Structure formats: C-alpha cells, structure tokens
Amino acid sequence: MKMRHISMTPFGRQPVTAGLLATQALAEAPAPDHAPDKWAVLRDLTTARAAYGISDRDLAVLAALLSFHPGKELADDDKLIVFPSNASLSDRAHGMAESTLRRHLAALVRAGLLLRRDSPNGKRYATRDLSGSLDRVFGFDLRPLLTRSAEIASAAQEARHVEFTKRRLRESAVIRLRDAGKLIQWGREQIAANWDALSDGCALLQRALRRKLDTGKLRELAERAQQLLDQVKAVIAPETEEMSGSDSETERHHQSSDKEIHESEPCEEKQDRQSDHLAKDPPIPLGVLLKAAPDILDYAPDGIRTWRDLVGVSNFVYPMLGISPDAWRQAQDNMGHEIAAMTLACMLQRADTIMRPGGYLRSLTAKAVTSGFSPGPMVMALLRAENRQAL
C-alpha cells in the first residue's frame, strides 16, 4: 500500500489547500469491506453529480480515467493509481483538448473524487524495480472513489428520491390544471361567471410548469393548481346541484309514471326489453377497455378496479365533454350504465377528433334503441391505433 504515499503535494506552483488535505484524508481512510463496481460508482455519481458540483463533461473525463484502471472492481491496491498521458487520455475522452482536460481534471480533484500523485517533474509514469515489478506510480489516485462509494450511493438514492417527488408533484399539477381547464371550458357554456380571470390563472400556472422547477416551487405550484381547481368547482357547484335536483325530480317522475304504467299494464314489451338490455354483461373485459382508453384513468385518483368505479368516474367526466345531463341519462337508460361508461371512455380517448360529443352520443343511443349497439368495435379500433403507434 505504500504506492499511495508517494506524494501528497501538487507539482509546480499549485498550493496545498484545505480541500486537498481533506481529499488526502479521505483517500487514506479505511476501504469498505467489499470492492465496488467502478462503473456502478460512476452511474451513481452521474445521478448525484449536482451534490458534488460536477458537470457531465467532468464525468466524461472521469469515465476515460476509469477505462485505464484494469478490472471491473475498485480493489484496494496500487492499481488504483492510473497514469495515462494527456494524449492517451484525450483519445479516450473523444479527442478533448488538453487544456479542457486539465480544467475538468481540476474540477474532479476539487470535488474530492480524485487525488493527484505528482512525480518530481509533474509527469505521469510508473517505474519498476530490479525484479521488473512496479515500484512507483505517479498519476491520478482513484482511491477516493473507493472510500466514498457508500456515500456516493447514498447521495444517488437521495437524488432519485428528489426526482421521483418532483415528477409526482408535476403530474399532480398537470392533472389538476387539466381538470380546471376542462371545467372552465364547460362552465363558459353553462354558467355566467368571471371565467376569463379563472382561465388566465390557469394559463399562468401552465406556463410556469414549462420551466425547470425545484421541489419547493413544484409543491407550491401544485398547491396553487388545487386552489384554482377548488375555485372552479365552487363556481359550478350550484349549477351541478341544480342539475342533480332536476335529475332527481325527473327520476321520481319516471318512477311514478312507471308505477302507473305497471298498474295499467301497457308497454310491458318495452319494459322487458329495457330490463334485458340493462342486465347484459359488458362485452369486453375491463382491463382491455382501460388499455384501449387509458385517459379515463386520469380522472380516477384511486384507480378503476370495477365496473362500478368506471360508472362513477364517467358520471364525473361526461360534462367535461360537453354532454348534457339529458343526453347522458338517455344513454344510460338505453345502453345500460356499464355500456354507456365504456362508450364515454372511448369518446374521451378520441376527444380531439369528435366535433360534437353530445350529438355523437345521442346517435349511438338511438342506434342502441333501434338496431342495437356495442362499444366493442370502438375499443378494438383504439387498440389497433395503439399497436400502430407502438410499432
């Protein structure tokens, strides 16, 4: 192990610094029990590079240096000192200029990831003893990577956790703003309110999402998106409650009418046909539908595991497509709740190509009444389109 103690001072006019002494101490620290994979250490360092203040170009130079180290693992021996010439290192770094190499090597030394073992004249080389074995090696010592491998792995794990949190916060903000935007679009056609202010607020937050934000800013943005969505829901709540009341009254009226019809016993054939239709099982498994039309899942925070879940989500989504409560009720009455929900999921998936969703749903409802209707062909068409995109 004496090879590591050739020199701890830099060649030429470079002074000894506190950072250099700290790196020296790390290099001389006890090695871990196992020899880490050098490329795994490099991958972890790539993930955690912000914590060490190094760039991707610094890492490219480090990768070139690691390629001069024999073997795959960083064992605690004298092979940890590599001594390529500037020309050889430049070749491994894809032709990087020597002045640029020196700058990135200095950055790696300052970060405490490399240690210089300078010769008396500053050159990098190895000498052999009388038996032909390596006697002294002057170059770059990789031992800090060995002794700090566990620290680097921990920093990489923390960086991955931060990125995961940021990704989830961004997804949350995107979904809330999308919900707010669609509700605003629907509200403009249904309710008189200051939709311009809400729309401007939504657009402002959407523009902010385009920037690269840290965790704190993303969390703040997600909270503001939720506040905006709550404001939009507060505006449309009275209208939706009124619609629900009207629907309930209409439902009670239908129940009363059905009772009277049942007592006088006309139209029994129609009632039997509707009962048979409502009792039919969906023609396609739920998992296949969700694979063909996954956009409906964006509106189900707890997921869709049953047909009841799908029906519940569709009852929330249909106004966003511009479908009136009357058109939706007719679709459910004539298709059945599950079939209507399947149809809506397929329509949502193709929302950018359906000009008038309300009219389109009414035409499908009429088809269900007269000649029968199944959403199966719609699902199969979406699956074929997904397969073509995958190719």
GROMACS .gro file of N, CA and C in nm, residues 172-265:
model
  282
  172SER      N    1  -4.919   1.579  -1.059
  172SER     CA    2  -5.035   1.626  -0.984
  172SER      C    3  -5.080   1.763  -1.033
  173ALA      N    4  -4.984   1.853  -1.053
  173ALA     CA    5  -5.018   1.987  -1.101
  173ALA      C    6  -5.079   1.981  -1.241
  174VAL      N    7  -5.023   1.897  -1.328
  174VAL     CA    8  -5.074   1.885  -1.465
  174VAL      C    9  -5.219   1.838  -1.464
  175ILE      N   10  -5.249   1.735  -1.385
  175ILE     CA   11  -5.385   1.679  -1.381
  175ILE      C   12  -5.483   1.781  -1.325
  176ARG      N   13  -5.444   1.851  -1.219
  176ARG     CA   14  -5.535   1.950  -1.160
  176ARG      C   15  -5.562   2.064  -1.257
  177LEU      N   16  -5.458   2.109  -1.326
  177LEU     CA   17  -5.478   2.218  -1.423
  177LEU      C   18  -5.560   2.171  -1.543
  178ARG      N   19  -5.541   2.046  -1.583
  178ARG     CA   20  -5.623   1.995  -1.694
  178ARG      C   21  -5.769   1.988  -1.653
  179ASP      N   22  -5.795   1.939  -1.530
  179ASP     CA   23  -5.933   1.935  -1.481
  179ASP      C   24  -5.992   2.075  -1.476
  180ALA      N   25  -5.914   2.169  -1.422
  180ALA     CA   26  -5.963   2.307  -1.413
  180ALA      C   27  -5.992   2.363  -1.551
  181GLY      N   28  -5.902   2.339  -1.648
  181GLY     CA   29  -5.923   2.392  -1.782
  181GLY      C   30  -6.047   2.337  -1.848
  182LYS      N   31  -6.071   2.206  -1.832
  182LYS     CA   32  -6.190   2.146  -1.894
  182LYS      C   33  -6.318   2.192  -1.825
  183LEU      N   34  -6.313   2.207  -1.693
  183LEU     CA   35  -6.430   2.257  -1.622
  183LEU      C   36  -6.460   2.401  -1.660
  184ILE      N   37  -6.355   2.481  -1.678
  184ILE     CA   38  -6.375   2.619  -1.723
  184ILE      C   39  -6.439   2.622  -1.861
  185GLN      N   40  -6.391   2.536  -1.950
  185GLN     CA   41  -6.448   2.529  -2.084
  185GLN      C   42  -6.595   2.491  -2.080
  186TRP      N   43  -6.629   2.395  -1.995
  186TRP     CA   44  -6.768   2.355  -1.982
  186TRP      C   45  -6.850   2.466  -1.917
  187GLY      N   46  -6.794   2.530  -1.815
  187GLY     CA   47  -6.867   2.633  -1.743
  187GLY      C   48  -6.902   2.753  -1.828
  188ARG      N   49  -6.816   2.787  -1.924
  188ARG     CA   50  -6.845   2.901  -2.013
  188ARG      C   51  -6.977   2.883  -2.086
  189GLU      N   52  -7.009   2.759  -2.116
  189GLU     CA   53  -7.131   2.732  -2.193
  189GLU      C   54  -7.253   2.713  -2.106
  190GLN      N   55  -7.231   2.700  -1.973
  190GLN     CA   56  -7.343   2.667  -1.886
  190GLN      C   57  -7.377   2.776  -1.784
  191ILE      N   58  -7.275   2.850  -1.739
  191ILE     CA   59  -7.293   2.939  -1.624
  191ILE      C   60  -7.232   3.076  -1.655
  192ALA      N   61  -7.299   3.180  -1.611
  192ALA     CA   62  -7.245   3.315  -1.623
  192ALA      C   63  -7.154   3.343  -1.504
  193ALA      N   64  -7.025   3.359  -1.529
  193ALA     CA   65  -6.928   3.384  -1.422
  193ALA      C   66  -6.805   3.450  -1.483
  194ASN      N   67  -6.712   3.490  -1.397
  194ASN     CA   68  -6.589   3.555  -1.443
  194ASN      C   69  -6.489   3.447  -1.487
  195TRP      N   70  -6.521   3.382  -1.597
  195TRP     CA   71  -6.438   3.272  -1.645
  195TRP      C   72  -6.305   3.321  -1.699
  196ASP      N   73  -6.299   3.444  -1.748
  196ASP     CA   74  -6.173   3.495  -1.804
  196ASP      C   75  -6.063   3.498  -1.697
  197ALA      N   76  -6.098   3.543  -1.577
  197ALA     CA   77  -5.998   3.550  -1.470
  197ALA      C   78  -5.949   3.411  -1.433
  198LEU      N   79  -6.042   3.316  -1.423
  198LEU     CA   80  -6.002   3.179  -1.390
  198LEU      C   81  -5.919   3.117  -1.502
  199SER      N   82  -5.957   3.147  -1.626
  199SER     CA   83  -5.882   3.094  -1.740
  199SER      C   84  -5.741   3.153  -1.745
  200ASP      N   85  -5.730   3.284  -1.716
  200ASP     CA   86  -5.597   3.346  -1.714
  200ASP      C   87  -5.509   3.286  -1.605
  201GLY      N   88  -5.569   3.260  -1.488
  201GLY     CA   89  -5.492   3.198  -1.380
  201GLY      C   90  -5.444   3.059  -1.416
  202CYS      N   91  -5.530   2.986  -1.486
  202CYS     CA   92  -5.492   2.851  -1.531
  202CYS      C   93  -5.378   2.858  -1.632
  203ALA      N   94  -5.387   2.950  -1.727
  203ALA     CA   95  -5.282   2.965  -1.829
  203ALA      C   96  -5.149   3.007  -1.766
  204LEU      N   97  -5.156   3.092  -1.664
  204LEU     CA   98  -5.034   3.138  -1.597
  204LEU      C   99  -4.962   3.021  -1.529
  205LEU      N  100  -5.039   2.936  -1.462
  205LEU     CA  101  -4.979   2.820  -1.395
  205LEU      C  102  -4.925   2.720  -1.497
  206GLN      N  103  -4.996   2.703  -1.608
  206GLN     CA  104  -4.948   2.612  -1.712
  206GLN      C  105  -4.816   2.659  -1.771
  207ARG      N  106  -4.802   2.791  -1.788
  207ARG     CA  107  -4.674   2.844  -1.838
  207ARG      C  108  -4.562   2.820  -1.737
  208ALA      N  109  -4.594   2.834  -1.608
  208ALA     CA  110  -4.492   2.811  -1.505
  208ALA      C  111  -4.444   2.667  -1.507
  209LEU      N  112  -4.530   2.574  -1.545
  209LEU     CA  113  -4.492   2.432  -1.549
  209LEU      C  114  -4.387   2.403  -1.656
  210ARG      N  115  -4.374   2.490  -1.754
  210ARG     CA  116  -4.277   2.466  -1.861
  210ARG      C  117  -4.133   2.485  -1.813
  211ARG      N  118  -4.117   2.559  -1.702
  211ARG     CA  119  -3.982   2.584  -1.652
  211ARG      C  120  -3.932   2.467  -1.569
  212LYS      N  121  -3.802   2.461  -1.550
  212LYS     CA  122  -3.742   2.358  -1.466
  212LYS      C  123  -3.745   2.409  -1.322
  213LEU      N  124  -3.828   2.348  -1.238
  213LEU     CA  125  -3.851   2.397  -1.103
  213LEU      C  126  -3.797   2.298  -1.000
  214ASP      N  127  -3.755   2.352  -0.885
  214ASP     CA  128  -3.711   2.264  -0.778
  214ASP      C  129  -3.833   2.210  -0.703
  215THR      N  130  -3.807   2.124  -0.603
  215THR     CA  131  -3.917   2.057  -0.533
  215THR      C  132  -4.009   2.158  -0.464
  216GLY      N  133  -3.950   2.257  -0.400
  216GLY     CA  134  -4.032   2.356  -0.330
  216GLY      C  135  -4.123   2.432  -0.423
  217LYS      N  136  -4.070   2.476  -0.537
  217LYS     CA  137  -4.151   2.551  -0.632
  217LYS      C  138  -4.261   2.463  -0.692
  218LEU      N  139  -4.228   2.337  -0.720
  218LEU     CA  140  -4.328   2.246  -0.775
  218LEU      C  141  -4.439   2.220  -0.674
  219ARG      N  142  -4.402   2.204  -0.547
  219ARG     CA  143  -4.504   2.181  -0.444
  219ARG      C  144  -4.595   2.303  -0.433
  220GLU      N  145  -4.536   2.421  -0.437
  220GLU     CA  146  -4.616   2.544  -0.432
  220GLU      C  147  -4.708   2.554  -0.553
  221LEU      N  148  -4.657   2.518  -0.670
  221LEU     CA  149  -4.738   2.525  -0.791
  221LEU      C  150  -4.854   2.425  -0.785
  222ALA      N  151  -4.827   2.303  -0.734
  222ALA     CA  152  -4.933   2.202  -0.723
  222ALA      C  153  -5.042   2.250  -0.626
  223GLU      N  154  -5.002   2.318  -0.519
  223GLU     CA  155  -5.100   2.370  -0.423
  223GLU      C  156  -5.183   2.482  -0.488
  224ARG      N  157  -5.119   2.565  -0.565
  224ARG     CA  158  -5.192   2.673  -0.633
  224ARG      C  159  -5.288   2.615  -0.738
  225ALA      N  160  -5.245   2.508  -0.804
  225ALA     CA  161  -5.334   2.442  -0.901
  225ALA      C  162  -5.456   2.385  -0.831
  226GLN      N  163  -5.437   2.327  -0.711
  226GLN     CA  164  -5.550   2.274  -0.635
  226GLN      C  165  -5.643   2.387  -0.592
  227GLN      N  166  -5.587   2.499  -0.551
  227GLN     CA  167  -5.669   2.614  -0.512
  227GLN      C  168  -5.753   2.664  -0.630
  228LEU      N  169  -5.690   2.670  -0.748
  228LEU     CA  170  -5.763   2.713  -0.866
  228LEU      C  171  -5.876   2.615  -0.898
  229LEU      N  172  -5.846   2.486  -0.891
  229LEU     CA  173  -5.949   2.385  -0.918
  229LEU      C  174  -6.063   2.397  -0.819
  230ASP      N  175  -6.032   2.422  -0.691
  230ASP     CA  176  -6.136   2.440  -0.591
  230ASP      C  177  -6.223   2.561  -0.623
  231GLN      N  178  -6.161   2.669  -0.671
  231GLN     CA  179  -6.238   2.788  -0.707
  231GLN      C  180  -6.334   2.757  -0.822
  232VAL      N  181  -6.283   2.684  -0.922
  232VAL     CA  182  -6.369   2.650  -1.037
  232VAL      C  183  -6.485   2.563  -0.991
  233LYS      N  184  -6.457   2.463  -0.906
  233LYS     CA  185  -6.564   2.376  -0.857
  233LYS      C  186  -6.666   2.453  -0.776
  234ALA      N  187  -6.618   2.553  -0.699
  234ALA     CA  188  -6.710   2.633  -0.618
  234ALA      C  189  -6.806   2.713  -0.707
  235VAL      N  190  -6.757   2.756  -0.824
  235VAL     CA  191  -6.842   2.832  -0.916
  235VAL      C  192  -6.948   2.743  -0.979
  236ILE      N  193  -6.910   2.621  -1.017
  236ILE     CA  194  -7.005   2.534  -1.088
  236ILE      C  195  -7.088   2.449  -0.993
  237ALA      N  196  -7.053   2.447  -0.863
  237ALA     CA  197  -7.126   2.361  -0.770
  237ALA      C  198  -7.275   2.389  -0.767
  238PRO      N  199  -7.318   2.518  -0.757
  238PRO     CA  200  -7.463   2.542  -0.755
  238PRO      C  201  -7.533   2.489  -0.880
  239GLU      N  202  -7.467   2.503  -0.995
  239GLU     CA  203  -7.528   2.458  -1.119
  239GLU      C  204  -7.541   2.306  -1.121
  240THR      N  205  -7.435   2.237  -1.079
  240THR     CA  206  -7.440   2.090  -1.081
  240THR      C  207  -7.540   2.038  -0.978
  241GLU      N  208  -7.554   2.108  -0.862
  241GLU     CA  209  -7.653   2.067  -0.763
  241GLU      C  210  -7.793   2.084  -0.819
  242GLU      N  211  -7.813   2.194  -0.894
  242GLU     CA  212  -7.944   2.216  -0.954
  242GLU      C  213  -7.975   2.107  -1.056
  243MET      N  214  -7.870   2.072  -1.134
  243MET     CA  215  -7.889   1.964  -1.231
  243MET      C  216  -7.922   1.834  -1.160
  244SER      N  217  -7.853   1.805  -1.049
  244SER     CA  218  -7.878   1.683  -0.976
  244SER      C  219  -8.020   1.682  -0.921
  245GLY      N  220  -8.065   1.800  -0.869
  245GLY     CA  221  -8.202   1.808  -0.821
  245GLY      C  222  -8.303   1.785  -0.930
  246SER      N  223  -8.277   1.846  -1.048
  246SER     CA  224  -8.367   1.826  -1.161
  246SER      C  225  -8.370   1.681  -1.202
  247ASP      N  226  -8.251   1.619  -1.203
  247ASP     CA  227  -8.244   1.478  -1.241
  247ASP      C  228  -8.322   1.393  -1.142
  248SER      N  229  -8.311   1.428  -1.012
  248SER     CA  230  -8.381   1.350  -0.911
  248SER      C  231  -8.531   1.363  -0.928
  249GLU      N  232  -8.574   1.489  -0.953
  249GLU     CA  233  -8.717   1.509  -0.974
  249GLU      C  234  -8.764   1.432  -1.095
  250THR      N  235  -8.685   1.438  -1.202
  250THR     CA  236  -8.722   1.365  -1.323
  250THR      C  237  -8.726   1.217  -1.297
  251GLU      N  238  -8.629   1.169  -1.217
  251GLU     CA  239  -8.624   1.027  -1.185
  251GLU      C  240  -8.748   0.986  -1.105
  252ARG      N  241  -8.786   1.075  -1.008
  252ARG     CA  242  -8.906   1.044  -0.929
  252ARG      C  243  -9.029   1.042  -1.018
  253HIS      N  244  -9.031   1.135  -1.114
  253HIS     CA  245  -9.143   1.140  -1.207
  253HIS      C  246  -9.150   1.013  -1.289
  254HIS      N  247  -9.032   0.968  -1.335
  254HIS     CA  248  -9.028   0.845  -1.414
  254HIS      C  249  -9.072   0.726  -1.330
  255GLN      N  250  -9.030   0.725  -1.201
  255GLN     CA  251  -9.069   0.614  -1.116
  255GLN      C  252  -9.219   0.610  -1.097
  256SER      N  253  -9.278   0.732  -1.076
  256SER     CA  254  -9.422   0.739  -1.060
  256SER      C  255  -9.493   0.694  -1.187
  257SER      N  256  -9.442   0.743  -1.301
  257SER     CA  257  -9.504   0.706  -1.428
  257SER      C  258  -9.491   0.558  -1.452
  258ASP      N  259  -9.374   0.502  -1.420
  258ASP     CA  260  -9.355   0.359  -1.439
  258ASP      C  261  -9.452   0.279  -1.354
  259LYS      N  262  -9.476   0.331  -1.230
  259LYS     CA  263  -9.568   0.261  -1.142
  259LYS      C  264  -9.707   0.261  -1.200
  260GLU      N  265  -9.750   0.381  -1.251
  260GLU     CA  266  -9.883   0.390  -1.309
  260GLU      C  267  -9.896   0.301  -1.431
  261ILE      N  268  -9.791   0.299  -1.513
  261ILE     CA  269  -9.796   0.214  -1.632
  261ILE      C  270  -9.802   0.068  -1.593
  262HIS      N  271  -9.726   0.033  -1.487
  262HIS     CA  272  -9.726  -0.107  -1.443
  262HIS      C  273  -9.864  -0.148  -1.393
  263GLU      N  274  -9.932  -0.049  -1.323
  263GLU     CA  275 -10.065  -0.081  -1.270
  263GLU      C  276 -10.166  -0.101  -1.381
  264SER      N  277 -10.154  -0.021  -1.491
  264SER     CA  278 -10.248  -0.034  -1.601
  264SER      C  279 -10.199  -0.133  -1.706
  265GLU      N  280 -10.069  -0.177  -1.690
  265GLU     CA  281 -10.007  -0.282  -1.769
  265GLU      C  282 -10.004  -0.255  -1.919
   0.00000   0.00000   0.00000
